[in-house]
Amino acid sequence: MNSHHAFVGGRSGAWRVSAQKTIAGEGLPTVTHIDLHRPPPAALPDSARWQLRGFTSNLRYAHRDELEVLRTRQEALGRPSSRCAALIPIRKTPEWWAMPQDERRALFETVSQHTRIGLDYLPAIARQLHHARDLGEPFDFLTWFEFAPEHAPAFDELLARLRATPEWSYVDREIEFRLEATP
Amino acid sequence: MNSHHAFVGGRSGAWRVSAQKTIAGEGLPTVTHIDLHRPPPAALPDSARWQLRGFTSNLRYAHRDELEVLRTRQEALGRPSSRCAALIPIRKTPEWWAMPQDERRALFETVSQHTRIGLDYLPAIARQLHHARDLGEPFDFLTWFEFAPEHAPAFDELLARLRATPEWSYVDREIEFRLEATP
């Protein structure tokens, strides 16, 4: 809980970038590798072009029944079979953040079934959410996904379903990094 | 939104400590003054004994109807009449943080009426919540209150009512600083 990480983009790292796509809003300088640092480095490494910082935290929307199913089905990060990963930084609009909790929850789950959609891809697609907005970072969330190469089509489908939800109309900046573990 | 502050305890500052009480758990070194810094200082001032850091953020529990009433009744910090203030750092138990959102919301408002109780003291008692847990700080929340001297008894009553709620059974560390504006 509450551990701080930095995703460092540059010319070296544990994950090779196989694709970098700007989905919405401003892009980020192109990089060939992404490396994870925990905690964030005191100074940006020489080979780095940027870093994105975030922290894990308590769940903000899940109800008891959803939490129980999540706990039953999800597997940890770092599985040897997970040779593929993705990093998806997103930012939501000021309108989203001005909404009270009940309206954000309704959009997130009742209307958009964010948790429900993710459950359909467990345990194949493991994920970890990192919060960034409260650090004054350029993105609000950095979501990290890990999966085996044969599950890449399922991951594409997961992304397509999430991006088609009403919740996603509040996303005004989004970048998709597809990654492969370096040998 | 999302501005980072530090409450610096030491021998000088804008607020003189009229009382420092440890309500639950471990205390903090005694100080005579508390100063606010925004953003937090890069290094602790020479006259300081400690600092507590936190950030303002979006509302985590309030529903639309509660938000509307809050917006109607509350007044800003910094009123000239607010010669009294209080800083109350609290920490909640691991059990609290492991609960899903619906159970925390139920304890916070349905059962304990946290927002409802605060409304009874508006606009007299102005408040600002600062989140600290996600920074790895020793407390989870730092709440700052401001009020005129004649409302000190009302503030005492507000604290007594909150501390009597079921929500407060999840508070395992709490310190109360009562403050007066320095001339």
Coordinates of C-alpha atoms in Angstrom, one line a residue:
Chain A
M1 CA 0.0 0.0 0.0
N2 CA 1.0 3.6 -0.7
S3 CA 4.3 2.8 -2.3
H4 CA 5.7 5.4 -4.7
H5 CA 7.0 4.4 -8.1
A6 CA 8.5 6.2 -11.1
F7 CA 8.1 5.0 -14.7
V8 CA 11.2 6.3 -16.4
G9 CA 11.2 6.6 -20.2
G10 CA 14.5 6.6 -22.0
R11 CA 17.1 4.5 -23.9
S12 CA 17.4 1.6 -21.5
G13 CA 15.3 -0.3 -19.0
A14 CA 13.6 -3.6 -18.1
W15 CA 10.9 -3.1 -20.7
R16 CA 11.3 -2.4 -24.5
V17 CA 8.6 -0.2 -26.1
S18 CA 7.0 -2.0 -29.0
A19 CA 4.5 0.7 -29.6
Q20 CA 3.8 4.3 -28.3
K21 CA 0.5 5.7 -29.3
T22 CA -1.1 9.0 -28.3
I23 CA -4.8 8.3 -27.9
A24 CA -5.9 11.7 -26.7
G25 CA -4.4 15.1 -25.9
E26 CA -0.7 15.9 -25.9
G27 CA 1.9 13.1 -26.4
L28 CA 5.1 12.4 -24.6
P29 CA 8.6 12.4 -26.2
T30 CA 9.2 9.0 -27.9
V31 CA 11.3 6.5 -26.0
T32 CA 12.6 3.0 -26.7
H33 CA 12.5 1.7 -23.1
I34 CA 10.7 2.1 -19.8
D35 CA 12.2 1.3 -16.5
L36 CA 10.4 1.1 -13.1
H37 CA 12.0 2.7 -10.0
R38 CA 10.7 2.2 -6.5
P39 CA 11.1 4.7 -4.9
P40 CA 11.4 7.3 -7.6
P41 CA 15.1 8.3 -8.3
A42 CA 16.4 11.5 -6.6
A43 CA 17.6 12.6 -10.1
L44 CA 16.6 11.6 -13.5
P45 CA 19.1 9.0 -15.0
D46 CA 21.3 10.3 -17.9
S47 CA 19.6 8.0 -20.3
A48 CA 16.1 9.1 -19.4
R49 CA 13.9 11.6 -21.3
W50 CA 11.1 11.8 -18.7
Q51 CA 9.6 10.2 -15.6
L52 CA 6.0 9.7 -14.5
R53 CA 5.5 9.3 -10.8
G54 CA 2.6 7.7 -8.9
F55 CA 1.6 5.8 -5.8
T56 CA -0.6 2.8 -5.0
S57 CA -3.4 3.6 -2.6
N58 CA -6.7 2.3 -1.1
L59 CA -9.5 1.5 -3.5
R60 CA -11.7 4.5 -4.3
Y61 CA -14.8 3.0 -5.9
A62 CA -15.0 -0.8 -5.3
H63 CA -17.8 -2.1 -3.1
R64 CA -17.5 -5.2 -0.9
D65 CA -18.9 -7.6 -3.4
E66 CA -16.6 -6.3 -6.2
L67 CA -13.6 -6.4 -3.8
E68 CA -14.3 -10.1 -2.9
V69 CA -14.4 -11.1 -6.6
L70 CA -11.3 -9.2 -7.4
R71 CA -9.4 -10.9 -4.5
T72 CA -10.5 -14.3 -5.7
R73 CA -9.6 -13.9 -9.3
Q74 CA -6.6 -11.6 -9.6
E75 CA -3.0 -12.7 -9.7
A76 CA 0.1 -10.7 -8.7
L77 CA 2.4 -8.8 -11.0
G78 CA 5.7 -10.4 -11.9
R79 CA 4.5 -13.8 -13.3
P80 CA 7.3 -15.4 -15.4
S81 CA 4.8 -15.8 -18.2
S82 CA 4.0 -12.1 -18.4
R83 CA 6.4 -11.2 -21.1
C84 CA 4.1 -8.4 -22.3
A85 CA 3.1 -5.2 -20.4
A86 CA 1.4 -1.9 -21.0
L87 CA 1.6 1.5 -19.3
I88 CA -1.4 3.7 -19.9
P89 CA -1.2 7.2 -18.4
I90 CA -4.5 9.1 -18.4
R91 CA -5.8 12.4 -17.3
K92 CA -9.5 13.2 -16.5
T93 CA -11.2 16.5 -17.0
P94 CA -11.8 19.2 -14.3
E95 CA -15.6 18.3 -14.7
W96 CA -14.8 14.7 -13.5
W97 CA -12.9 15.9 -10.4
A98 CA -15.5 18.5 -9.5
M99 CA -18.2 15.8 -9.2
P100 CA -19.1 14.4 -5.8
Q101 CA -18.3 10.8 -4.9
D102 CA -21.8 9.3 -5.7
E103 CA -21.7 10.7 -9.3
R104 CA -18.2 9.5 -10.0
R105 CA -19.0 6.1 -8.6
A106 CA -22.2 6.0 -10.8
L107 CA -20.2 6.8 -13.9
F108 CA -17.3 4.5 -13.0
E109 CA -19.3 1.4 -12.2
T110 CA -23.1 1.6 -12.5
V111 CA -23.0 3.1 -16.0
S112 CA -19.5 2.1 -17.3
Q113 CA -18.9 -1.2 -15.4
H114 CA -15.2 -0.4 -15.1
T115 CA -14.5 -3.1 -12.5
R116 CA -16.9 -5.5 -14.1
I117 CA -15.1 -5.2 -17.5
G118 CA -11.7 -5.8 -15.9
L119 CA -13.0 -8.9 -14.1
D120 CA -13.7 -10.5 -17.5
Y121 CA -10.0 -10.5 -18.2
L122 CA -8.8 -12.0 -14.9
P123 CA -6.5 -13.6 -14.1
A124 CA -5.0 -13.3 -17.6
I125 CA -4.5 -9.5 -17.5
A126 CA -2.9 -8.4 -14.2
R127 CA -3.1 -4.7 -13.4
Q128 CA -1.9 -2.1 -10.8
L129 CA -3.3 1.4 -10.6
H130 CA -0.9 4.2 -9.6
H131 CA -2.4 7.6 -8.5
A132 CA -0.6 10.7 -9.8
R133 CA -2.9 13.7 -9.7
D134 CA -2.3 14.4 -6.0
L135 CA 1.4 14.7 -6.7
G136 CA 0.8 17.5 -9.2
E137 CA 1.9 15.2 -12.1
P138 CA 0.7 15.8 -15.7
F139 CA -1.5 12.6 -15.6
D140 CA -4.0 11.6 -13.0
F141 CA -3.5 7.8 -13.2
L142 CA -0.8 5.5 -14.5
T143 CA -2.2 2.0 -15.0
W144 CA 0.3 -0.9 -15.4
F145 CA -0.8 -4.1 -17.0
E146 CA 1.0 -7.5 -17.4
F147 CA 0.1 -10.5 -19.5
A148 CA 1.4 -13.4 -21.6
P149 CA 1.9 -12.8 -25.3
E150 CA -1.1 -15.0 -26.2
H151 CA -3.4 -12.7 -24.2
A152 CA -2.5 -9.6 -26.3
P153 CA -5.7 -9.8 -28.3
A154 CA -7.8 -10.0 -25.1
F155 CA -5.9 -7.0 -23.8
D156 CA -6.8 -5.1 -27.0
E157 CA -10.4 -6.0 -26.4
L158 CA -10.3 -4.8 -22.8
L159 CA -9.0 -1.4 -23.9
A160 CA -11.6 -1.1 -26.6
R161 CA -14.4 -1.9 -24.2
L162 CA -13.1 0.6 -21.5
R163 CA -12.6 3.4 -24.1
A164 CA -16.2 2.9 -25.3
T165 CA -17.7 3.6 -21.9
P166 CA -19.3 6.9 -20.8
E167 CA -16.5 7.2 -18.1
W168 CA -14.0 7.6 -21.0
S169 CA -15.7 10.8 -22.2
Y170 CA -14.0 12.4 -19.2
V171 CA -10.5 11.3 -20.3
D172 CA -8.8 14.2 -22.1
R173 CA -5.3 12.9 -22.3
E174 CA -4.2 9.3 -22.8
I175 CA -1.1 7.6 -24.0
E176 CA -0.6 3.9 -24.6
F177 CA 2.8 2.2 -24.3
R178 CA 3.0 -1.5 -25.3
L179 CA 6.0 -3.2 -23.8
E180 CA 8.0 -6.4 -24.0
A181 CA 10.3 -7.7 -21.3
T182 CA 14.0 -7.3 -22.3
P183 CA 15.9 -10.6 -22.3
Chain B
M1 CA -7.1 21.8 -5.6
N2 CA -4.1 19.5 -4.9
S3 CA -1.9 22.0 -3.3
H4 CA 0.8 20.7 -1.0
H5 CA 1.3 22.3 2.4
A6 CA 3.5 21.7 5.4
F7 CA 2.6 22.5 9.0
V8 CA 5.9 23.3 10.7
G9 CA 6.1 23.0 14.5
G10 CA 8.8 25.0 16.3
R11 CA 9.7 28.2 18.2
S12 CA 8.2 30.7 15.7
G13 CA 5.4 31.0 13.2
A14 CA 2.0 32.7 12.5
W15 CA 0.1 30.6 15.1
R16 CA 1.0 30.3 18.8
V17 CA 0.1 27.0 20.4
S18 CA -2.2 27.6 23.4
A19 CA -2.7 23.8 24.0
Q20 CA -1.1 20.6 22.7
K21 CA -3.0 17.5 23.7
T22 CA -2.3 13.9 22.7
I23 CA -5.8 12.3 22.3
A24 CA -4.7 8.8 21.1
G25 CA -1.4 7.0 20.3
E26 CA 2.0 8.5 20.3
G27 CA 2.5 12.2 20.8
L28 CA 4.7 14.7 19.0
P29 CA 7.5 16.8 20.5
T30 CA 6.0 19.9 22.2
V31 CA 6.2 23.2 20.3
T32 CA 5.2 26.8 21.0
H33 CA 4.3 27.8 17.4
I34 CA 3.0 26.3 14.2
D35 CA 3.7 27.9 10.8
L36 CA 2.1 27.0 7.4
H37 CA 4.3 26.6 4.3
R38 CA 3.0 26.3 0.8
P39 CA 4.7 24.5 -0.8
P40 CA 6.6 22.5 1.9
P41 CA 10.1 23.9 2.5
A42 CA 13.0 22.1 0.9
A43 CA 14.7 21.9 4.3
L44 CA 13.3 22.2 7.7
P45 CA 13.9 25.7 9.2
D46 CA 16.4 25.9 12.0
S47 CA 13.7 26.9 14.6
A48 CA 11.6 23.9 13.7
R49 CA 11.2 20.5 15.5
W50 CA 9.0 18.7 13.0
Q51 CA 6.8 19.2 9.9
L52 CA 3.7 17.4 8.8
R53 CA 3.0 17.4 5.1
G54 CA -0.3 17.0 3.3
F55 CA -2.3 18.0 0.2
T56 CA -5.8 19.1 -0.6
S57 CA -7.7 16.9 -3.0
N58 CA -11.1 16.0 -4.4
L59 CA -13.9 15.0 -2.0
R60 CA -13.8 11.2 -1.2
Y61 CA -17.2 10.6 0.4
A62 CA -19.6 13.6 -0.1
H63 CA -22.7 13.0 -2.3
R64 CA -24.3 15.7 -4.5
D65 CA -26.8 16.8 -1.9
E66 CA -24.2 17.1 0.8
L67 CA -21.8 19.0 -1.5
E68 CA -24.5 21.5 -2.5
V69 CA -25.2 22.3 1.2
L70 CA -21.5 22.6 2.0
R71 CA -21.0 25.0 -0.9
T72 CA -23.9 27.1 0.3
R73 CA -22.9 27.4 3.9
Q74 CA -19.1 27.2 4.2
E75 CA -16.8 30.3 4.2
A76 CA -13.2 30.5 3.2
L77 CA -10.2 30.3 5.5
G78 CA -8.4 33.6 6.4
R79 CA -11.4 35.6 7.8
P80 CA -10.0 38.5 9.9
S81 CA -12.3 37.4 12.7
S82 CA -10.7 33.9 12.8
R83 CA -8.2 34.6 15.6
C84 CA -8.4 31.0 16.7
A85 CA -7.4 27.8 14.8
A86 CA -6.8 24.2 15.5
L87 CA -4.7 21.5 13.8
I88 CA -5.7 17.9 14.3
P89 CA -3.6 15.2 12.8
I90 CA -5.2 11.8 12.9
R91 CA -4.3 8.3 11.7
K92 CA -6.8 5.5 11.0
T93 CA -6.3 1.8 11.5
P94 CA -5.3 -0.7 8.8
E95 CA -8.8 -2.2 9.1
W96 CA -10.3 1.1 8.0
W97 CA -8.1 1.3 4.9
A98 CA -8.7 -2.3 4.0
M99 CA -12.4 -1.7 3.8
P100 CA -14.1 -1.1 0.4
Q101 CA -15.5 2.3 -0.5
D102 CA -19.2 1.4 0.4
E103 CA -18.3 0.3 3.9
R104 CA -16.1 3.3 4.6
R105 CA -18.8 5.6 3.2
A106 CA -21.4 3.9 5.4
L107 CA -19.3 4.4 8.6
F108 CA -18.3 7.9 7.6
E109 CA -21.7 9.3 6.9
T110 CA -24.7 6.9 7.2
V111 CA -23.6 5.8 10.6
S112 CA -21.4 8.6 11.9
Q113 CA -22.9 11.6 10.0
H114 CA -19.4 13.2 9.7
T115 CA -20.5 15.7 7.1
R116 CA -23.8 16.3 8.8
I117 CA -22.2 17.2 12.1
G118 CA -19.7 19.6 10.5
L119 CA -22.7 21.4 8.8
D120 CA -24.1 22.2 12.2
Y121 CA -21.1 24.5 12.8
L122 CA -21.0 26.3 9.5
P123 CA -20.2 29.0 8.7
A124 CA -18.7 29.6 12.2
I125 CA -16.1 26.8 12.1
A126 CA -14.2 26.8 8.7
R127 CA -12.2 23.8 7.9
Q128 CA -9.8 22.4 5.3
L129 CA -8.8 18.7 5.1
H130 CA -5.2 17.8 4.0
H131 CA -4.4 14.2 3.0
A132 CA -1.2 12.8 4.2
R133 CA -1.3 9.0 4.1
D134 CA -0.4 8.7 0.4
L135 CA 2.8 10.7 1.1
G136 CA 4.0 8.0 3.6
E137 CA 3.5 10.5 6.4
P138 CA 3.0 9.4 10.1
F139 CA -0.7 10.7 10.0
D140 CA -3.4 10.0 7.4
F141 CA -5.2 13.4 7.7
L142 CA -4.3 16.9 8.9
T143 CA -7.5 18.9 9.5
W144 CA -7.2 22.6 9.9
F145 CA -10.0 24.7 11.5
E146 CA -10.4 28.4 11.9
F147 CA -13.0 30.3 14.0
A148 CA -13.5 33.5 16.1
P149 CA -12.7 33.2 19.8
E150 CA -16.5 33.3 20.8
H151 CA -17.0 30.1 18.8
A152 CA -14.4 28.1 20.8
P153 CA -17.1 26.4 22.9
A154 CA -18.9 25.4 19.7
F155 CA -15.7 23.9 18.4
D156 CA -15.2 21.9 21.6
E157 CA -18.7 20.5 21.0
L158 CA -18.0 19.7 17.4
L159 CA -14.9 17.7 18.5
A160 CA -16.8 15.9 21.2
R161 CA -19.5 14.8 18.8
L162 CA -17.1 13.6 16.1
R163 CA -15.0 11.6 18.7
A164 CA -18.2 9.9 19.9
T165 CA -19.0 8.5 16.5
P166 CA -18.4 4.8 15.4
E167 CA -16.0 6.2 12.7
W168 CA -13.7 7.4 15.5
S169 CA -13.2 3.9 16.8
Y170 CA -10.9 3.5 13.7
V171 CA -8.7 6.5 14.8
D172 CA -5.6 5.1 16.6
R173 CA -3.5 8.3 16.7
E174 CA -4.8 11.8 17.2
I175 CA -3.2 15.0 18.5
E176 CA -5.0 18.3 19.1
F177 CA -3.2 21.7 18.7
R178 CA -5.2 24.7 19.7
L179 CA -3.8 27.9 18.2
E180 CA -4.1 31.7 18.4
A181 CA -3.0 34.1 15.7
T182 CA 0.2 35.9 16.6
P183 CA -0.1 39.7 16.7

